[in-house]
Amino acid sequence: NCNNISWNITGASSPEIPMDQLGTGTYLGYTGGLYPGCSNTIPASHLTSGINLANSIQPLDASGNPSPSGKYALLSLGTSDTKYEFDRFLEYASLEPTINPNLVIVEGAMGSEALDSLLGIESIDFWNNIYDWAFPDAGVTPQQVVAIWLEPEDAHPPGLFPLDMNQIHTELLTLIPDLLVRFPNLKLLYLTSRAYAGYANPVKVTSEPYAYDQGYALQSIIA
């Protein structure tokens, strides 16, 4: 019924608005901002570390050794939503005249590649697809991956906020060290929360408020 729409969140002092606009407003007791202190400005020390890591990136041979004629790769990870978004990014990148010729962009996102899928027993199939198909098709090796863009999603949230946020946080604390093992030359990890996913009754794992709540998991991981 389009004349009976509720957009306020029970127990929140503000409606469900983007975290970067929420500021000191609260969502179930949690304030907004992409970074600590309700801020959208990256902390100076964090920015400096990121720039230093980025400046240390250099072309690598297939074994991961520095080589002027080598390559370095940006890899995407995530579900089908991530894949659709990254496919468009690849289109734009292919038309970018100033792109570094040593850079290779690899589509590693695929349907159902959720956080718990990358960590559970079914992770073998996802990682094998990346190792056996995505990397060879792009002409790179895991040792040449220096950056990852990850849009994490949980296929089996344990309940509504903050349970869902806490589970994603815990899963990321497990996955990120694993990425450093799989990709020993990894320097940078970019995290993006899921795009607006609409509402459903009953609530589905791909609908709101789960998509919105993921932003708080990333906020806490970055902090």
PDB file of C-alpha atoms in Angstrom:
ATOM      1  CA  ASN A   1       0.000   0.000   0.000  1.00  0.00           C
ATOM      2  CA  CYS A   2       1.872   3.042  -1.256  1.00  0.00           C
ATOM      3  CA  ASN A   3      -0.051   5.316   1.136  1.00  0.00           C
ATOM      4  CA  ASN A   4       1.161   3.420   4.177  1.00  0.00           C
ATOM      5  CA  ILE A   5       4.949   3.374   4.042  1.00  0.00           C
ATOM      6  CA  SER A   6       7.016   3.225   7.231  1.00  0.00           C
ATOM      7  CA  TRP A   7      10.631   4.311   6.944  1.00  0.00           C
ATOM      8  CA  ASN A   8      11.560   4.900  10.579  1.00  0.00           C
ATOM      9  CA  ILE A   9      13.558   2.245  12.409  1.00  0.00           C
ATOM     10  CA  THR A  10      12.181   1.190  15.783  1.00  0.00           C
ATOM     11  CA  GLY A  11      14.526   2.316  18.530  1.00  0.00           C
ATOM     12  CA  ALA A  12      16.440   4.731  16.314  1.00  0.00           C
ATOM     13  CA  SER A  13      16.571   8.514  16.673  1.00  0.00           C
ATOM     14  CA  SER A  14      16.933   8.916  12.918  1.00  0.00           C
ATOM     15  CA  PRO A  15      15.470   7.158   9.876  1.00  0.00           C
ATOM     16  CA  GLU A  16      17.660   4.689   8.000  1.00  0.00           C
ATOM     17  CA  ILE A  17      19.780   7.174   6.111  1.00  0.00           C
ATOM     18  CA  PRO A  18      23.280   6.613   4.689  1.00  0.00           C
ATOM     19  CA  MET A  19      25.939   6.355   7.390  1.00  0.00           C
ATOM     20  CA  ASP A  20      27.985   9.158   5.849  1.00  0.00           C
ATOM     21  CA  GLN A  21      24.970  11.441   6.346  1.00  0.00           C
ATOM     22  CA  LEU A  22      23.906  10.166   9.781  1.00  0.00           C
ATOM     23  CA  GLY A  23      26.703  11.921  11.696  1.00  0.00           C
ATOM     24  CA  THR A  24      25.891  12.117  15.406  1.00  0.00           C
ATOM     25  CA  GLY A  25      22.430  10.691  14.811  1.00  0.00           C
ATOM     26  CA  THR A  26      21.986   7.148  16.008  1.00  0.00           C
ATOM     27  CA  TYR A  27      20.844   3.854  14.557  1.00  0.00           C
ATOM     28  CA  LEU A  28      19.912   1.491  17.392  1.00  0.00           C
ATOM     29  CA  GLY A  29      22.465   3.217  19.609  1.00  0.00           C
ATOM     30  CA  TYR A  30      25.262   3.443  17.027  1.00  0.00           C
ATOM     31  CA  THR A  31      26.367   6.740  15.506  1.00  0.00           C
ATOM     32  CA  GLY A  32      27.135   7.350  11.864  1.00  0.00           C
ATOM     33  CA  GLY A  33      30.271   8.195   9.937  1.00  0.00           C
ATOM     34  CA  LEU A  34      32.614   6.039   7.911  1.00  0.00           C
ATOM     35  CA  TYR A  35      35.356   6.437  10.518  1.00  0.00           C
ATOM     36  CA  PRO A  36      35.550   6.784  14.320  1.00  0.00           C
ATOM     37  CA  GLY A  37      34.097   9.872  15.943  1.00  0.00           C
ATOM     38  CA  CYS A  38      31.137  10.195  13.534  1.00  0.00           C
ATOM     39  CA  SER A  39      33.582  11.382  10.870  1.00  0.00           C
ATOM     40  CA  ASN A  40      33.703  10.796   7.127  1.00  0.00           C
ATOM     41  CA  THR A  41      37.289  12.026   6.974  1.00  0.00           C
ATOM     42  CA  ILE A  42      39.902   9.304   6.909  1.00  0.00           C
ATOM     43  CA  PRO A  43      42.205   9.611   9.960  1.00  0.00           C
ATOM     44  CA  ALA A  44      45.567  11.157   9.075  1.00  0.00           C
ATOM     45  CA  SER A  45      47.602   8.177  10.276  1.00  0.00           C
ATOM     46  CA  HIS A  46      45.365   5.790   8.333  1.00  0.00           C
ATOM     47  CA  LEU A  47      45.710   7.885   5.186  1.00  0.00           C
ATOM     48  CA  THR A  48      49.487   8.128   5.546  1.00  0.00           C
ATOM     49  CA  SER A  49      49.784   4.370   5.984  1.00  0.00           C
ATOM     50  CA  GLY A  50      47.618   3.764   2.939  1.00  0.00           C
ATOM     51  CA  ILE A  51      49.632   6.123   0.764  1.00  0.00           C
ATOM     52  CA  ASN A  52      52.893   4.548   1.903  1.00  0.00           C
ATOM     53  CA  LEU A  53      51.548   1.084   1.087  1.00  0.00           C
ATOM     54  CA  ALA A  54      50.317   2.263  -2.307  1.00  0.00           C
ATOM     55  CA  ASN A  55      53.694   3.820  -3.098  1.00  0.00           C
ATOM     56  CA  SER A  56      55.390   0.514  -2.310  1.00  0.00           C
ATOM     57  CA  ILE A  57      53.450  -1.289  -5.061  1.00  0.00           C
ATOM     58  CA  GLN A  58      55.567  -2.299  -8.042  1.00  0.00           C
ATOM     59  CA  PRO A  59      55.322  -4.706 -10.991  1.00  0.00           C
ATOM     60  CA  LEU A  60      55.984  -8.324 -10.025  1.00  0.00           C
ATOM     61  CA  ASP A  61      56.865 -11.441 -11.961  1.00  0.00           C
ATOM     62  CA  ALA A  62      54.744 -14.581 -11.699  1.00  0.00           C
ATOM     63  CA  SER A  63      56.611 -15.626  -8.550  1.00  0.00           C
ATOM     64  CA  GLY A  64      56.031 -12.266  -6.877  1.00  0.00           C
ATOM     65  CA  ASN A  65      59.519 -10.849  -7.344  1.00  0.00           C
ATOM     66  CA  PRO A  66      59.979  -7.228  -8.450  1.00  0.00           C
ATOM     67  CA  SER A  67      60.238  -6.988 -12.246  1.00  0.00           C
ATOM     68  CA  PRO A  68      59.961  -3.884 -14.461  1.00  0.00           C
ATOM     69  CA  SER A  69      58.170  -5.984 -17.067  1.00  0.00           C
ATOM     70  CA  GLY A  70      55.903  -7.676 -14.530  1.00  0.00           C
ATOM     71  CA  LYS A  71      52.309  -7.044 -13.501  1.00  0.00           C
ATOM     72  CA  TYR A  72      50.296  -6.258 -10.429  1.00  0.00           C
ATOM     73  CA  ALA A  73      46.632  -7.112  -9.927  1.00  0.00           C
ATOM     74  CA  LEU A  74      43.495  -5.668  -8.378  1.00  0.00           C
ATOM     75  CA  LEU A  75      41.083  -8.478  -7.462  1.00  0.00           C
ATOM     76  CA  SER A  76      37.368  -8.211  -6.667  1.00  0.00           C
ATOM     77  CA  LEU A  77      35.657 -10.502  -4.145  1.00  0.00           C
ATOM     78  CA  GLY A  78      31.976 -10.734  -3.280  1.00  0.00           C
ATOM     79  CA  THR A  79      28.583 -11.968  -4.389  1.00  0.00           C
ATOM     80  CA  SER A  80      26.673 -11.426  -7.627  1.00  0.00           C
ATOM     81  CA  ASP A  81      25.941  -7.810  -6.651  1.00  0.00           C
ATOM     82  CA  THR A  82      29.658  -7.203  -6.396  1.00  0.00           C
ATOM     83  CA  LYS A  83      30.197  -8.890  -9.749  1.00  0.00           C
ATOM     84  CA  TYR A  84      27.623  -6.691 -11.504  1.00  0.00           C
ATOM     85  CA  GLU A  85      29.178  -3.547 -10.047  1.00  0.00           C
ATOM     86  CA  PHE A  86      32.730  -4.651 -10.826  1.00  0.00           C
ATOM     87  CA  ASP A  87      31.785  -5.641 -14.378  1.00  0.00           C
ATOM     88  CA  ARG A  88      30.782  -2.032 -14.987  1.00  0.00           C
ATOM     89  CA  PHE A  89      34.019  -0.879 -13.344  1.00  0.00           C
ATOM     90  CA  LEU A  90      35.915  -3.102 -15.780  1.00  0.00           C
ATOM     91  CA  GLU A  91      34.084  -1.462 -18.677  1.00  0.00           C
ATOM     92  CA  TYR A  92      35.173   1.985 -17.536  1.00  0.00           C
ATOM     93  CA  ALA A  93      38.726   0.804 -16.838  1.00  0.00           C
ATOM     94  CA  SER A  94      39.044  -0.619 -20.346  1.00  0.00           C
ATOM     95  CA  LEU A  95      38.346   2.853 -21.736  1.00  0.00           C
ATOM     96  CA  GLU A  96      40.668   4.728 -19.361  1.00  0.00           C
ATOM     97  CA  PRO A  97      43.663   6.020 -21.380  1.00  0.00           C
ATOM     98  CA  THR A  98      45.833   6.759 -18.336  1.00  0.00           C
ATOM     99  CA  ILE A  99      45.606   3.316 -16.729  1.00  0.00           C
ATOM    100  CA  ASN A 100      48.991   1.873 -15.781  1.00  0.00           C
ATOM    101  CA  PRO A 101      49.942  -0.783 -18.366  1.00  0.00           C
ATOM    102  CA  ASN A 102      51.313  -3.022 -15.599  1.00  0.00           C
ATOM    103  CA  LEU A 103      47.936  -3.099 -13.819  1.00  0.00           C
ATOM    104  CA  VAL A 104      45.663  -6.109 -14.382  1.00  0.00           C
ATOM    105  CA  ILE A 105      42.098  -6.041 -13.037  1.00  0.00           C
ATOM    106  CA  VAL A 106      40.671  -9.456 -12.131  1.00  0.00           C
ATOM    107  CA  GLU A 107      36.989 -10.278 -11.626  1.00  0.00           C
ATOM    108  CA  GLY A 108      36.913 -12.678  -8.689  1.00  0.00           C
ATOM    109  CA  ALA A 109      33.378 -11.953  -7.489  1.00  0.00           C
ATOM    110  CA  MET A 110      30.674 -14.457  -8.377  1.00  0.00           C
ATOM    111  CA  GLY A 111      27.187 -15.543  -7.404  1.00  0.00           C
ATOM    112  CA  SER A 112      26.763 -16.717  -3.779  1.00  0.00           C
ATOM    113  CA  GLU A 113      30.373 -15.810  -2.899  1.00  0.00           C
ATOM    114  CA  ALA A 114      29.384 -14.549   0.537  1.00  0.00           C
ATOM    115  CA  LEU A 115      31.710 -14.168   3.513  1.00  0.00           C
ATOM    116  CA  ASP A 116      30.618 -17.416   5.102  1.00  0.00           C
ATOM    117  CA  SER A 117      31.052 -19.097   1.703  1.00  0.00           C
ATOM    118  CA  LEU A 118      34.656 -17.890   1.452  1.00  0.00           C
ATOM    119  CA  LEU A 119      35.371 -19.279   4.913  1.00  0.00           C
ATOM    120  CA  GLY A 120      33.346 -22.510   5.038  1.00  0.00           C
ATOM    121  CA  ILE A 121      33.782 -25.904   3.443  1.00  0.00           C
ATOM    122  CA  GLU A 122      32.169 -24.617   0.241  1.00  0.00           C
ATOM    123  CA  SER A 123      34.984 -22.061  -0.044  1.00  0.00           C
ATOM    124  CA  ILE A 124      37.042 -24.648  -1.947  1.00  0.00           C
ATOM    125  CA  ASP A 125      34.891 -24.266  -5.055  1.00  0.00           C
ATOM    126  CA  PHE A 126      35.017 -20.467  -5.004  1.00  0.00           C
ATOM    127  CA  TRP A 127      38.774 -20.282  -4.487  1.00  0.00           C
ATOM    128  CA  ASN A 128      39.382 -22.982  -7.099  1.00  0.00           C
ATOM    129  CA  ASN A 129      37.380 -20.984  -9.633  1.00  0.00           C
ATOM    130  CA  ILE A 130      39.523 -17.940  -8.909  1.00  0.00           C
ATOM    131  CA  TYR A 131      42.823 -19.830  -8.992  1.00  0.00           C
ATOM    132  CA  ASP A 132      42.016 -22.103 -11.937  1.00  0.00           C
ATOM    133  CA  TRP A 133      40.019 -19.742 -14.125  1.00  0.00           C
ATOM    134  CA  ALA A 134      40.048 -16.059 -13.147  1.00  0.00           C
ATOM    135  CA  PHE A 135      43.814 -15.727 -12.684  1.00  0.00           C
ATOM    136  CA  PRO A 136      44.883 -17.734 -15.775  1.00  0.00           C
ATOM    137  CA  ASP A 137      42.316 -15.891 -17.882  1.00  0.00           C
ATOM    138  CA  ALA A 138      43.750 -12.559 -16.722  1.00  0.00           C
ATOM    139  CA  GLY A 139      47.345 -13.748 -17.113  1.00  0.00           C
ATOM    140  CA  VAL A 140      48.382 -13.225 -13.490  1.00  0.00           C
ATOM    141  CA  THR A 141      49.166 -15.316 -10.412  1.00  0.00           C
ATOM    142  CA  PRO A 142      48.124 -15.011  -6.753  1.00  0.00           C
ATOM    143  CA  GLN A 143      51.626 -13.690  -6.029  1.00  0.00           C
ATOM    144  CA  GLN A 144      50.872 -10.644  -8.216  1.00  0.00           C
ATOM    145  CA  VAL A 145      47.742  -9.563  -6.328  1.00  0.00           C
ATOM    146  CA  VAL A 146      48.491  -6.310  -4.512  1.00  0.00           C
ATOM    147  CA  ALA A 147      44.979  -4.924  -3.910  1.00  0.00           C
ATOM    148  CA  ILE A 148      41.508  -6.335  -3.291  1.00  0.00           C
ATOM    149  CA  TRP A 149      38.095  -4.707  -3.473  1.00  0.00           C
ATOM    150  CA  LEU A 150      35.678  -6.590  -1.212  1.00  0.00           C
ATOM    151  CA  GLU A 151      31.944  -6.064  -0.846  1.00  0.00           C
ATOM    152  CA  PRO A 152      31.179  -8.561   1.925  1.00  0.00           C
ATOM    153  CA  GLU A 153      27.806 -10.125   2.538  1.00  0.00           C
ATOM    154  CA  ASP A 154      26.661 -12.838   4.928  1.00  0.00           C
ATOM    155  CA  ALA A 155      24.386 -15.508   3.492  1.00  0.00           C
ATOM    156  CA  HIS A 156      23.273 -16.713   6.945  1.00  0.00           C
ATOM    157  CA  PRO A 157      22.863 -13.780   9.358  1.00  0.00           C
ATOM    158  CA  PRO A 158      22.070 -14.971  12.900  1.00  0.00           C
ATOM    159  CA  GLY A 159      19.441 -12.271  13.474  1.00  0.00           C
ATOM    160  CA  LEU A 160      18.818  -8.567  13.231  1.00  0.00           C
ATOM    161  CA  PHE A 161      21.144  -5.778  14.365  1.00  0.00           C
ATOM    162  CA  PRO A 162      23.562  -5.977  16.101  1.00  0.00           C
ATOM    163  CA  LEU A 163      23.810  -9.767  15.736  1.00  0.00           C
ATOM    164  CA  ASP A 164      24.245  -9.575  11.963  1.00  0.00           C
ATOM    165  CA  MET A 165      26.866  -6.809  12.244  1.00  0.00           C
ATOM    166  CA  ASN A 166      28.836  -8.730  14.882  1.00  0.00           C
ATOM    167  CA  GLN A 167      28.908 -11.895  12.768  1.00  0.00           C
ATOM    168  CA  ILE A 168      30.228 -10.087   9.692  1.00  0.00           C
ATOM    169  CA  HIS A 169      32.815  -8.365  11.871  1.00  0.00           C
ATOM    170  CA  THR A 170      33.980 -11.729  13.214  1.00  0.00           C
ATOM    171  CA  GLU A 171      34.084 -13.277   9.743  1.00  0.00           C
ATOM    172  CA  LEU A 172      36.167 -10.390   8.410  1.00  0.00           C
ATOM    173  CA  LEU A 173      38.611 -10.810  11.291  1.00  0.00           C
ATOM    174  CA  THR A 174      39.097 -14.372  10.045  1.00  0.00           C
ATOM    175  CA  LEU A 175      39.105 -13.660   6.302  1.00  0.00           C
ATOM    176  CA  ILE A 176      41.531 -10.723   6.203  1.00  0.00           C
ATOM    177  CA  PRO A 177      44.514 -12.652   7.676  1.00  0.00           C
ATOM    178  CA  ASP A 178      43.643 -15.513   5.310  1.00  0.00           C
ATOM    179  CA  LEU A 179      43.868 -13.105   2.358  1.00  0.00           C
ATOM    180  CA  LEU A 180      47.392 -12.185   3.440  1.00  0.00           C
ATOM    181  CA  VAL A 181      48.315 -15.875   3.316  1.00  0.00           C
ATOM    182  CA  ARG A 182      46.688 -16.466  -0.063  1.00  0.00           C
ATOM    183  CA  PHE A 183      48.158 -13.274  -1.521  1.00  0.00           C
ATOM    184  CA  PRO A 184      51.517 -12.639   0.166  1.00  0.00           C
ATOM    185  CA  ASN A 185      52.092  -9.354  -1.702  1.00  0.00           C
ATOM    186  CA  LEU A 186      48.694  -7.884  -0.835  1.00  0.00           C
ATOM    187  CA  LYS A 187      49.039  -4.234   0.202  1.00  0.00           C
ATOM    188  CA  LEU A 188      45.577  -2.688   0.133  1.00  0.00           C
ATOM    189  CA  LEU A 189      42.058  -3.863   0.958  1.00  0.00           C
ATOM    190  CA  TYR A 190      39.127  -1.671  -0.047  1.00  0.00           C
ATOM    191  CA  LEU A 191      35.848  -2.391   1.768  1.00  0.00           C
ATOM    192  CA  THR A 192      32.394  -1.434   0.484  1.00  0.00           C
ATOM    193  CA  SER A 193      29.073  -2.158   2.144  1.00  0.00           C
ATOM    194  CA  ARG A 194      26.256  -3.622   0.083  1.00  0.00           C
ATOM    195  CA  ALA A 195      24.149  -1.303  -2.058  1.00  0.00           C
ATOM    196  CA  TYR A 196      20.580  -0.521  -0.994  1.00  0.00           C
ATOM    197  CA  ALA A 197      18.683  -3.784  -1.273  1.00  0.00           C
ATOM    198  CA  GLY A 198      15.019  -2.871  -0.838  1.00  0.00           C
ATOM    199  CA  TYR A 199      12.601  -4.289   1.714  1.00  0.00           C
ATOM    200  CA  ALA A 200      10.881  -7.658   1.920  1.00  0.00           C
ATOM    201  CA  ASN A 201       8.373  -9.316   4.224  1.00  0.00           C
ATOM    202  CA  PRO A 202       9.529 -11.663   5.580  1.00  0.00           C
ATOM    203  CA  VAL A 203      13.020 -10.145   5.705  1.00  0.00           C
ATOM    204  CA  LYS A 204      15.509 -11.846   3.392  1.00  0.00           C
ATOM    205  CA  VAL A 205      19.295 -11.954   3.732  1.00  0.00           C
ATOM    206  CA  THR A 206      19.592  -9.787   0.610  1.00  0.00           C
ATOM    207  CA  SER A 207      17.086  -7.157   1.769  1.00  0.00           C
ATOM    208  CA  GLU A 208      17.031  -4.321   4.278  1.00  0.00           C
ATOM    209  CA  PRO A 209      17.926  -3.866   7.042  1.00  0.00           C
ATOM    210  CA  TYR A 210      20.724  -6.435   6.547  1.00  0.00           C
ATOM    211  CA  ALA A 211      22.341  -4.463   3.713  1.00  0.00           C
ATOM    212  CA  TYR A 212      22.378  -1.287   5.798  1.00  0.00           C
ATOM    213  CA  ASP A 213      23.696  -3.069   8.881  1.00  0.00           C
ATOM    214  CA  GLN A 214      26.738  -4.305   6.941  1.00  0.00           C
ATOM    215  CA  GLY A 215      28.037  -0.750   6.881  1.00  0.00           C
ATOM    216  CA  TYR A 216      28.472  -0.861  10.655  1.00  0.00           C
ATOM    217  CA  ALA A 217      30.495  -4.062  10.427  1.00  0.00           C
ATOM    218  CA  LEU A 218      32.870  -2.315   8.030  1.00  0.00           C
ATOM    219  CA  GLN A 219      32.963   0.811  10.206  1.00  0.00           C
ATOM    220  CA  SER A 220      34.101  -1.289  13.146  1.00  0.00           C
ATOM    221  CA  ILE A 221      36.641  -3.253  11.102  1.00  0.00           C
ATOM    222  CA  ILE A 222      38.227  -0.053   9.761  1.00  0.00           C
ATOM    223  CA  ALA A 223      38.260   1.465  13.245  1.00  0.00           C
TER     224      ALA A 223
END
